[in-house]
Short mmCIF file of C-alpha atoms and ligand atoms in Angstrom, two decimals:
data_model
loop_
_atom_site.label_atom_id
_atom_site.label_comp_id
_atom_site.label_asym_id
_atom_site.label_seq_id
_atom_site.Cartn_x
_atom_site.Cartn_y
_atom_site.Cartn_z
CA MET A 1 -228.45 -77.11 -21.86
CA SER A 2 -228.70 -73.54 -20.44
CA ASN A 3 -228.31 -73.12 -16.75
CA GLU A 4 -228.05 -76.86 -16.22
CA LEU A 5 -224.80 -76.18 -14.22
CA GLU A 6 -226.18 -73.41 -12.07
CA GLY A 7 -224.71 -73.65 -8.54
CA LYS A 8 -221.75 -75.71 -9.67
CA VAL A 9 -218.02 -74.71 -9.91
CA ALA A 10 -215.78 -75.95 -12.59
CA PHE A 11 -211.96 -76.14 -12.12
CA ILE A 12 -210.21 -75.92 -15.45
CA THR A 13 -206.50 -76.13 -16.23
CA GLY A 14 -204.97 -74.56 -19.37
CA ALA A 15 -207.83 -72.07 -19.34
CA ALA A 16 -205.90 -68.93 -20.62
CA ARG A 17 -206.70 -69.73 -24.24
CA GLY A 18 -207.56 -72.44 -26.85
CA GLN A 19 -209.60 -75.39 -25.60
CA GLY A 20 -209.35 -74.48 -21.96
CA ARG A 21 -210.90 -71.11 -22.62
CA ALA A 22 -213.56 -72.55 -24.76
CA HIS A 23 -214.43 -75.06 -21.90
CA ALA A 24 -214.61 -72.07 -19.34
CA LEU A 25 -217.00 -70.19 -21.62
CA LYS A 26 -219.18 -73.15 -22.48
CA LEU A 27 -219.51 -74.25 -18.79
CA ALA A 28 -220.08 -70.63 -17.67
CA GLY A 29 -222.74 -70.29 -20.39
CA MET A 30 -224.49 -73.31 -18.72
CA GLY A 31 -224.34 -71.56 -15.32
CA ALA A 32 -221.14 -72.67 -13.73
CA ASP A 33 -218.73 -70.51 -11.88
CA ILE A 34 -215.08 -71.10 -13.04
CA VAL A 35 -211.67 -71.58 -11.50
CA ALA A 36 -209.23 -70.93 -14.41
CA VAL A 37 -205.64 -72.17 -13.85
CA ASP A 38 -202.85 -71.58 -16.41
CA VAL A 39 -199.10 -71.20 -16.29
CA ALA A 40 -199.61 -68.22 -18.59
CA GLY A 41 -195.89 -68.24 -19.61
CA PRO A 42 -193.17 -70.23 -21.52
CA ILE A 43 -192.35 -73.89 -20.81
CA GLY A 44 -189.15 -74.28 -22.74
CA ASP A 45 -187.35 -73.55 -26.00
CA PHE A 46 -188.32 -76.92 -27.41
CA ILE A 47 -192.01 -75.76 -27.68
CA PRO A 48 -192.43 -74.47 -31.28
CA TYR A 49 -195.46 -72.37 -30.79
CA PRO A 50 -195.93 -69.02 -28.67
CA ALA A 51 -196.72 -69.35 -25.00
CA ALA A 52 -199.90 -68.17 -23.38
CA THR A 53 -199.57 -64.92 -21.49
CA PRO A 54 -201.20 -63.35 -18.32
CA ASP A 55 -203.22 -61.16 -20.83
CA ASP A 56 -204.71 -64.30 -22.31
CA LEU A 57 -205.78 -65.39 -18.78
CA ALA A 58 -207.22 -62.00 -18.08
CA GLU A 59 -209.21 -62.20 -21.34
CA THR A 60 -210.67 -65.57 -20.21
CA VAL A 61 -211.68 -63.79 -16.97
CA ARG A 62 -213.33 -60.86 -18.88
CA LEU A 63 -215.23 -63.23 -21.12
CA VAL A 64 -216.60 -65.34 -18.18
CA GLU A 65 -217.53 -62.19 -16.27
CA GLU A 66 -219.32 -60.98 -19.34
CA LEU A 67 -221.51 -64.07 -18.98
CA ASP A 68 -222.32 -62.95 -15.42
CA ARG A 69 -220.51 -65.86 -13.84
CA ARG A 70 -217.90 -65.63 -11.02
CA ILE A 71 -214.28 -66.59 -11.96
CA LEU A 72 -211.19 -67.10 -9.89
CA ALA A 73 -208.04 -67.16 -11.97
CA PHE A 74 -204.64 -68.62 -10.89
CA GLU A 75 -201.22 -68.26 -12.59
CA ALA A 76 -200.06 -71.73 -11.64
CA ASP A 77 -198.12 -74.57 -13.19
CA VAL A 78 -199.83 -77.99 -13.14
CA ARG A 79 -196.42 -79.37 -12.17
CA ASP A 80 -196.81 -77.50 -8.88
CA ARG A 81 -199.17 -79.66 -6.89
CA GLU A 82 -198.98 -77.39 -3.78
CA ALA A 83 -200.14 -74.44 -5.94
CA LEU A 84 -203.00 -76.47 -7.34
CA MET A 85 -204.05 -77.47 -3.86
CA ALA A 86 -204.00 -73.84 -2.66
CA ALA A 87 -206.05 -72.82 -5.73
CA ALA A 88 -208.64 -75.63 -5.01
CA ASP A 89 -208.82 -74.69 -1.26
CA ARG A 90 -209.40 -70.98 -2.18
CA ALA A 91 -212.01 -71.96 -4.77
CA VAL A 92 -214.07 -73.92 -2.19
CA THR A 93 -213.76 -71.13 0.34
CA GLU A 94 -214.73 -68.36 -1.99
CA LEU A 95 -217.08 -70.03 -4.49
CA GLY A 96 -218.62 -72.68 -2.20
CA SER A 97 -217.80 -75.98 -3.88
CA LEU A 98 -215.92 -77.81 -6.54
CA ASP A 99 -218.03 -80.00 -8.77
CA ILE A 100 -216.40 -80.21 -12.16
CA VAL A 101 -212.77 -80.68 -13.01
CA VAL A 102 -211.38 -80.38 -16.59
CA ALA A 103 -207.76 -81.41 -16.64
CA ASN A 104 -206.85 -79.89 -19.95
CA ALA A 105 -203.40 -78.22 -19.72
CA GLY A 106 -200.85 -79.86 -22.10
CA ILE A 107 -197.86 -79.20 -24.27
CA CYS A 108 -196.79 -80.79 -27.58
CA GLU A 109 -193.51 -81.01 -29.38
CA PRO A 110 -192.99 -82.83 -32.80
CA ALA A 111 -189.56 -84.48 -32.84
CA LYS A 112 -187.96 -87.61 -34.01
CA TRP A 113 -186.99 -89.98 -31.27
CA GLN A 114 -183.30 -88.96 -31.51
CA ASP A 115 -184.18 -85.31 -31.11
CA ILE A 116 -186.32 -85.62 -27.98
CA THR A 117 -184.14 -84.33 -25.11
CA PRO A 118 -184.27 -85.55 -21.51
CA GLU A 119 -185.62 -81.98 -20.78
CA SER A 120 -188.51 -82.18 -23.24
CA TRP A 121 -189.29 -85.83 -22.47
CA GLN A 122 -189.48 -84.88 -18.67
CA ALA A 123 -191.63 -81.71 -19.23
CA THR A 124 -193.99 -83.55 -21.57
CA ILE A 125 -194.58 -86.39 -18.94
CA ASP A 126 -194.57 -83.94 -16.04
CA ILE A 127 -197.22 -81.63 -17.57
CA ASN A 128 -199.37 -83.94 -19.68
CA LEU A 129 -199.51 -86.87 -17.29
CA THR A 130 -198.36 -85.91 -13.80
CA GLY A 131 -200.02 -82.47 -14.14
CA VAL A 132 -203.39 -84.27 -14.55
CA TRP A 133 -202.62 -86.42 -11.53
CA ASN A 134 -201.75 -83.30 -9.54
CA THR A 135 -205.08 -81.66 -10.71
CA ILE A 136 -207.22 -84.62 -9.73
CA THR A 137 -205.46 -85.19 -6.34
CA ALA A 138 -205.71 -81.54 -5.55
CA THR A 139 -209.47 -81.41 -6.10
CA ALA A 140 -211.05 -84.83 -5.67
CA GLN A 141 -211.11 -84.81 -1.97
CA HIS A 142 -213.08 -81.63 -1.87
CA MET A 143 -215.78 -83.34 -4.05
CA ILE A 144 -215.84 -86.35 -1.84
CA ASP A 145 -216.13 -84.23 1.35
CA ALA A 146 -218.99 -82.22 -0.21
CA GLY A 147 -220.91 -85.46 -0.95
CA ARG A 148 -222.54 -84.03 -4.12
CA GLY A 149 -220.75 -86.26 -6.63
CA GLY A 150 -218.96 -84.74 -9.52
CA ALA A 151 -217.52 -85.07 -13.00
CA ILE A 152 -213.87 -84.98 -14.06
CA VAL A 153 -212.90 -84.79 -17.75
CA ILE A 154 -209.26 -85.41 -18.81
CA THR A 155 -208.08 -84.05 -22.15
CA SER A 156 -206.02 -86.78 -23.89
CA SER A 157 -205.82 -86.73 -27.66
CA TYR A 158 -206.18 -88.94 -30.77
CA ALA A 159 -202.54 -89.61 -29.77
CA GLY A 160 -204.06 -91.34 -26.65
CA LYS A 161 -205.66 -94.05 -28.83
CA LYS A 162 -203.15 -94.32 -31.66
CA VAL A 163 -199.64 -93.20 -32.31
CA GLN A 164 -199.20 -89.61 -33.41
CA PRO A 165 -195.99 -90.06 -35.46
CA MET A 166 -192.77 -88.38 -34.28
CA MET A 167 -194.08 -87.62 -30.90
CA ILE A 168 -193.14 -90.56 -28.65
CA HIS A 169 -193.17 -88.41 -25.55
CA TYR A 170 -196.57 -86.85 -26.39
CA THR A 171 -198.11 -90.20 -27.53
CA SER A 172 -196.84 -91.83 -24.37
CA SER A 173 -198.30 -89.28 -22.04
CA LYS A 174 -201.70 -89.14 -23.78
CA HIS A 175 -201.87 -93.04 -23.83
CA ALA A 176 -201.13 -93.07 -20.06
CA LEU A 177 -204.06 -90.79 -19.45
CA VAL A 178 -206.37 -93.63 -20.52
CA GLY A 179 -205.10 -95.77 -17.73
CA LEU A 180 -205.27 -92.85 -15.41
CA THR A 181 -208.90 -92.22 -16.27
CA ARG A 182 -209.91 -95.85 -15.68
CA GLY A 183 -208.10 -95.92 -12.34
CA PHE A 184 -209.69 -92.79 -11.00
CA ALA A 185 -213.05 -93.85 -12.34
CA ILE A 186 -213.03 -97.02 -10.35
CA GLU A 187 -211.83 -95.41 -7.13
CA LEU A 188 -214.09 -92.28 -7.25
CA GLY A 189 -217.10 -94.07 -8.63
CA PRO A 190 -218.44 -94.90 -5.12
CA HIS A 191 -218.54 -91.19 -4.53
CA ARG A 192 -220.58 -90.65 -7.56
CA ILE A 193 -217.63 -88.76 -9.19
CA ARG A 194 -217.44 -89.81 -12.88
CA VAL A 195 -214.17 -89.66 -14.69
CA ASN A 196 -213.88 -89.68 -18.52
CA SER A 197 -211.34 -88.59 -21.13
CA VAL A 198 -211.75 -86.64 -24.38
CA HIS A 199 -209.59 -87.39 -27.41
CA PRO A 200 -209.57 -84.47 -29.88
CA GLY A 201 -208.29 -84.71 -33.40
CA GLY A 202 -206.77 -81.53 -34.88
CA VAL A 203 -208.14 -78.45 -33.12
CA ALA A 204 -207.53 -74.92 -34.30
CA THR A 205 -205.70 -73.37 -31.25
CA PRO A 206 -202.47 -71.55 -30.73
CA MET A 207 -200.75 -74.94 -30.22
CA GLY A 208 -200.83 -75.25 -33.99
CA GLY A 209 -199.24 -71.80 -34.49
CA GLY A 210 -195.67 -70.49 -34.58
CA ASP A 211 -193.36 -72.94 -36.15
CA MET A 212 -195.48 -75.92 -35.30
CA MET A 213 -196.45 -77.07 -38.86
CA ASN A 214 -192.96 -76.65 -40.11
CA ARG A 215 -191.63 -78.83 -37.22
CA ILE A 216 -194.25 -81.57 -37.88
CA GLU A 217 -193.27 -81.43 -41.56
CA ALA A 218 -189.57 -81.57 -40.73
CA SER A 219 -189.98 -84.48 -38.31
CA THR A 220 -191.67 -86.73 -40.85
CA ARG A 221 -189.46 -85.71 -43.90
CA GLU A 222 -187.30 -88.81 -43.75
CA ASN A 223 -190.42 -91.10 -43.32
CA PRO A 224 -193.29 -89.43 -45.33
CA LYS A 225 -195.39 -92.60 -45.20
CA VAL A 226 -196.42 -91.65 -41.71
CA ASN A 227 -198.17 -88.58 -42.99
CA GLN A 228 -200.87 -90.83 -44.03
CA MET A 229 -201.63 -91.48 -40.44
CA GLY A 230 -203.92 -89.33 -38.46
CA GLN A 231 -206.21 -88.28 -41.28
CA ALA A 232 -209.81 -87.38 -40.61
CA PHE A 233 -212.71 -88.98 -42.55
CA MET A 234 -214.51 -85.58 -42.74
CA GLU A 235 -213.77 -82.15 -44.09
CA PRO A 236 -212.18 -79.78 -43.06
CA GLY A 237 -210.21 -82.33 -40.97
CA TRP A 238 -209.80 -80.07 -38.01
CA MET A 239 -212.20 -78.42 -35.43
CA GLU A 240 -212.72 -75.32 -33.55
CA PRO A 241 -212.16 -75.60 -29.81
CA GLU A 242 -215.90 -75.20 -29.29
CA ALA A 243 -216.37 -78.57 -30.73
CA ILE A 244 -214.40 -80.07 -27.82
CA ALA A 245 -216.12 -77.94 -25.36
CA ASP A 246 -219.49 -79.24 -26.47
CA ALA A 247 -218.31 -82.78 -25.74
CA VAL A 248 -216.92 -81.71 -22.34
CA ALA A 249 -220.28 -80.01 -21.56
CA PHE A 250 -222.10 -83.23 -22.43
CA LEU A 251 -219.84 -85.35 -20.22
CA VAL A 252 -220.19 -83.11 -17.09
CA SER A 253 -223.97 -82.63 -17.65
CA PRO A 254 -226.78 -84.87 -16.13
CA ALA A 255 -227.31 -86.36 -19.62
CA ALA A 256 -224.06 -88.22 -18.98
CA ALA A 257 -225.00 -89.40 -15.39
CA ASN A 258 -224.24 -93.05 -16.23
CA ILE A 259 -221.15 -92.56 -18.26
CA THR A 260 -217.74 -93.11 -16.54
CA SER A 261 -214.51 -94.54 -17.62
CA GLU A 262 -215.28 -93.68 -21.13
CA HIS A 263 -212.83 -92.35 -23.75
CA LEU A 264 -214.73 -90.02 -26.14
CA SER A 265 -213.11 -89.22 -29.48
CA ILE A 266 -213.98 -85.87 -31.12
CA ASP A 267 -211.74 -86.31 -34.08
CA GLN A 268 -213.84 -86.77 -37.40
CA GLY A 269 -212.57 -90.33 -37.55
CA THR A 270 -208.95 -89.63 -37.08
CA GLN A 271 -208.30 -92.44 -34.54
CA TYR A 272 -209.20 -95.03 -37.25
CA PHE A 273 -207.02 -93.83 -40.17
N1 NAD B 1 -204.65 -78.45 -30.57
C1 NAD B 1 -204.84 -79.74 -30.97
O1 NAD B 1 -204.83 -80.11 -32.22
C2 NAD B 1 -204.92 -80.83 -29.85
C3 NAD B 1 -205.36 -82.07 -30.32
C4 NAD B 1 -205.62 -83.10 -29.33
C5 NAD B 1 -205.31 -82.75 -27.98
N2 NAD B 1 -204.94 -81.57 -27.66
C6 NAD B 1 -204.81 -81.34 -26.16
O2 NAD B 1 -205.68 -80.38 -25.80
C7 NAD B 1 -205.24 -79.66 -24.62
C8 NAD B 1 -205.39 -78.18 -24.86
O3 NAD B 1 -204.54 -77.72 -25.91
P1 NAD B 1 -204.85 -76.46 -26.85
O4 NAD B 1 -204.97 -77.06 -28.22
O5 NAD B 1 -205.93 -75.70 -26.26
O6 NAD B 1 -203.44 -75.75 -26.77
P2 NAD B 1 -202.89 -74.39 -26.22
O7 NAD B 1 -201.47 -74.38 -26.31
O8 NAD B 1 -203.69 -73.32 -27.01
O9 NAD B 1 -203.50 -74.26 -24.74
C9 NAD B 1 -202.91 -75.05 -23.75
C10 NAD B 1 -202.92 -74.17 -22.45
O10 NAD B 1 -202.32 -74.96 -21.47
C11 NAD B 1 -201.40 -74.14 -20.73
N3 NAD B 1 -200.33 -74.94 -20.12
C12 NAD B 1 -199.34 -75.56 -20.68
N4 NAD B 1 -198.53 -76.12 -19.84
C13 NAD B 1 -199.00 -75.73 -18.57
C14 NAD B 1 -198.61 -75.99 -17.36
N5 NAD B 1 -197.45 -76.67 -17.01
N6 NAD B 1 -199.36 -75.55 -16.24
C15 NAD B 1 -200.55 -74.90 -16.47
N7 NAD B 1 -200.88 -74.61 -17.70
C16 NAD B 1 -200.28 -74.99 -18.83
C17 NAD B 1 -200.93 -73.19 -21.79
O11 NAD B 1 -200.39 -72.06 -21.11
C18 NAD B 1 -202.15 -72.86 -22.64
O12 NAD B 1 -202.84 -71.76 -22.19
C19 NAD B 1 -203.80 -80.16 -24.45
O13 NAD B 1 -203.78 -81.12 -23.42
C20 NAD B 1 -203.39 -80.72 -25.79
O14 NAD B 1 -202.42 -81.71 -25.56
C21 NAD B 1 -204.73 -80.59 -28.50
#
């Protein structure tokens, strides 16, 4: 796949660390220039794992530059559509085009339904769902205007195909991304812009750090049967972020030229258990 994306520009949200950084490095390794967007700061006290930092985003920049690719980094919140539009405009002016969008930024809070607050409900929907809408509406017109086609990949989750217990807000947002993927695939299809979603199972990223595992355990304590859900068929039952980046790389590559409105699971079977 090397250099298959030469001359293309990839706009990636949540690119400071975790899967977003892995996507940036994978696509840069295939020749793409990168636009890295990340809030690089805390979202709210309800999030049980540490926030990404400006240093994380700077490290993504350093690693992409090490691959001899150009990168523009923006500290921006995907809830801020104006900021995303400004980033997309600058990317086209400075890097020449926008060909690939990976709408990956997201947050996750394990909580029983009674413990989800209006604040955490709203933030989850605003970031995980509206943030993806903001990302696509800020970038798609540039792709249409250039007339070169394009590829959009939306990061949902196994929680976009089945319930992830004790995460009604997260599960709702990730299910909604399936409909969003289908809707955009239909309307952008005539412009040769393909839109697909990826549905990871457990991925070893900072999202699983801090107090995350304790909070998952605490949220299911009164209903331990649900712990049987979301198990992988394969060992070790979780993946490195590069596994998801490989799937994203496939979906944006010429090998996937006829794939759109697809919902690709990278989950070792988790969606079926
Ligand atoms: N880690 C998993 O097990 C797992 C499984 C399935 C799906 N996912 C999804 O994968 C995506 C990437 O998650 P990750 O595992 O890399 O987690 P992560 O927390 O390591 O990375 C997420 C990145 O998104 C950024 N971000 C969060 N809110 C933002 C906002 N409002 N604006 C801009 N950037 C924002 C964060 O700062 C962070 O850098 C998320 O959408 C997540 O829901 C994760």
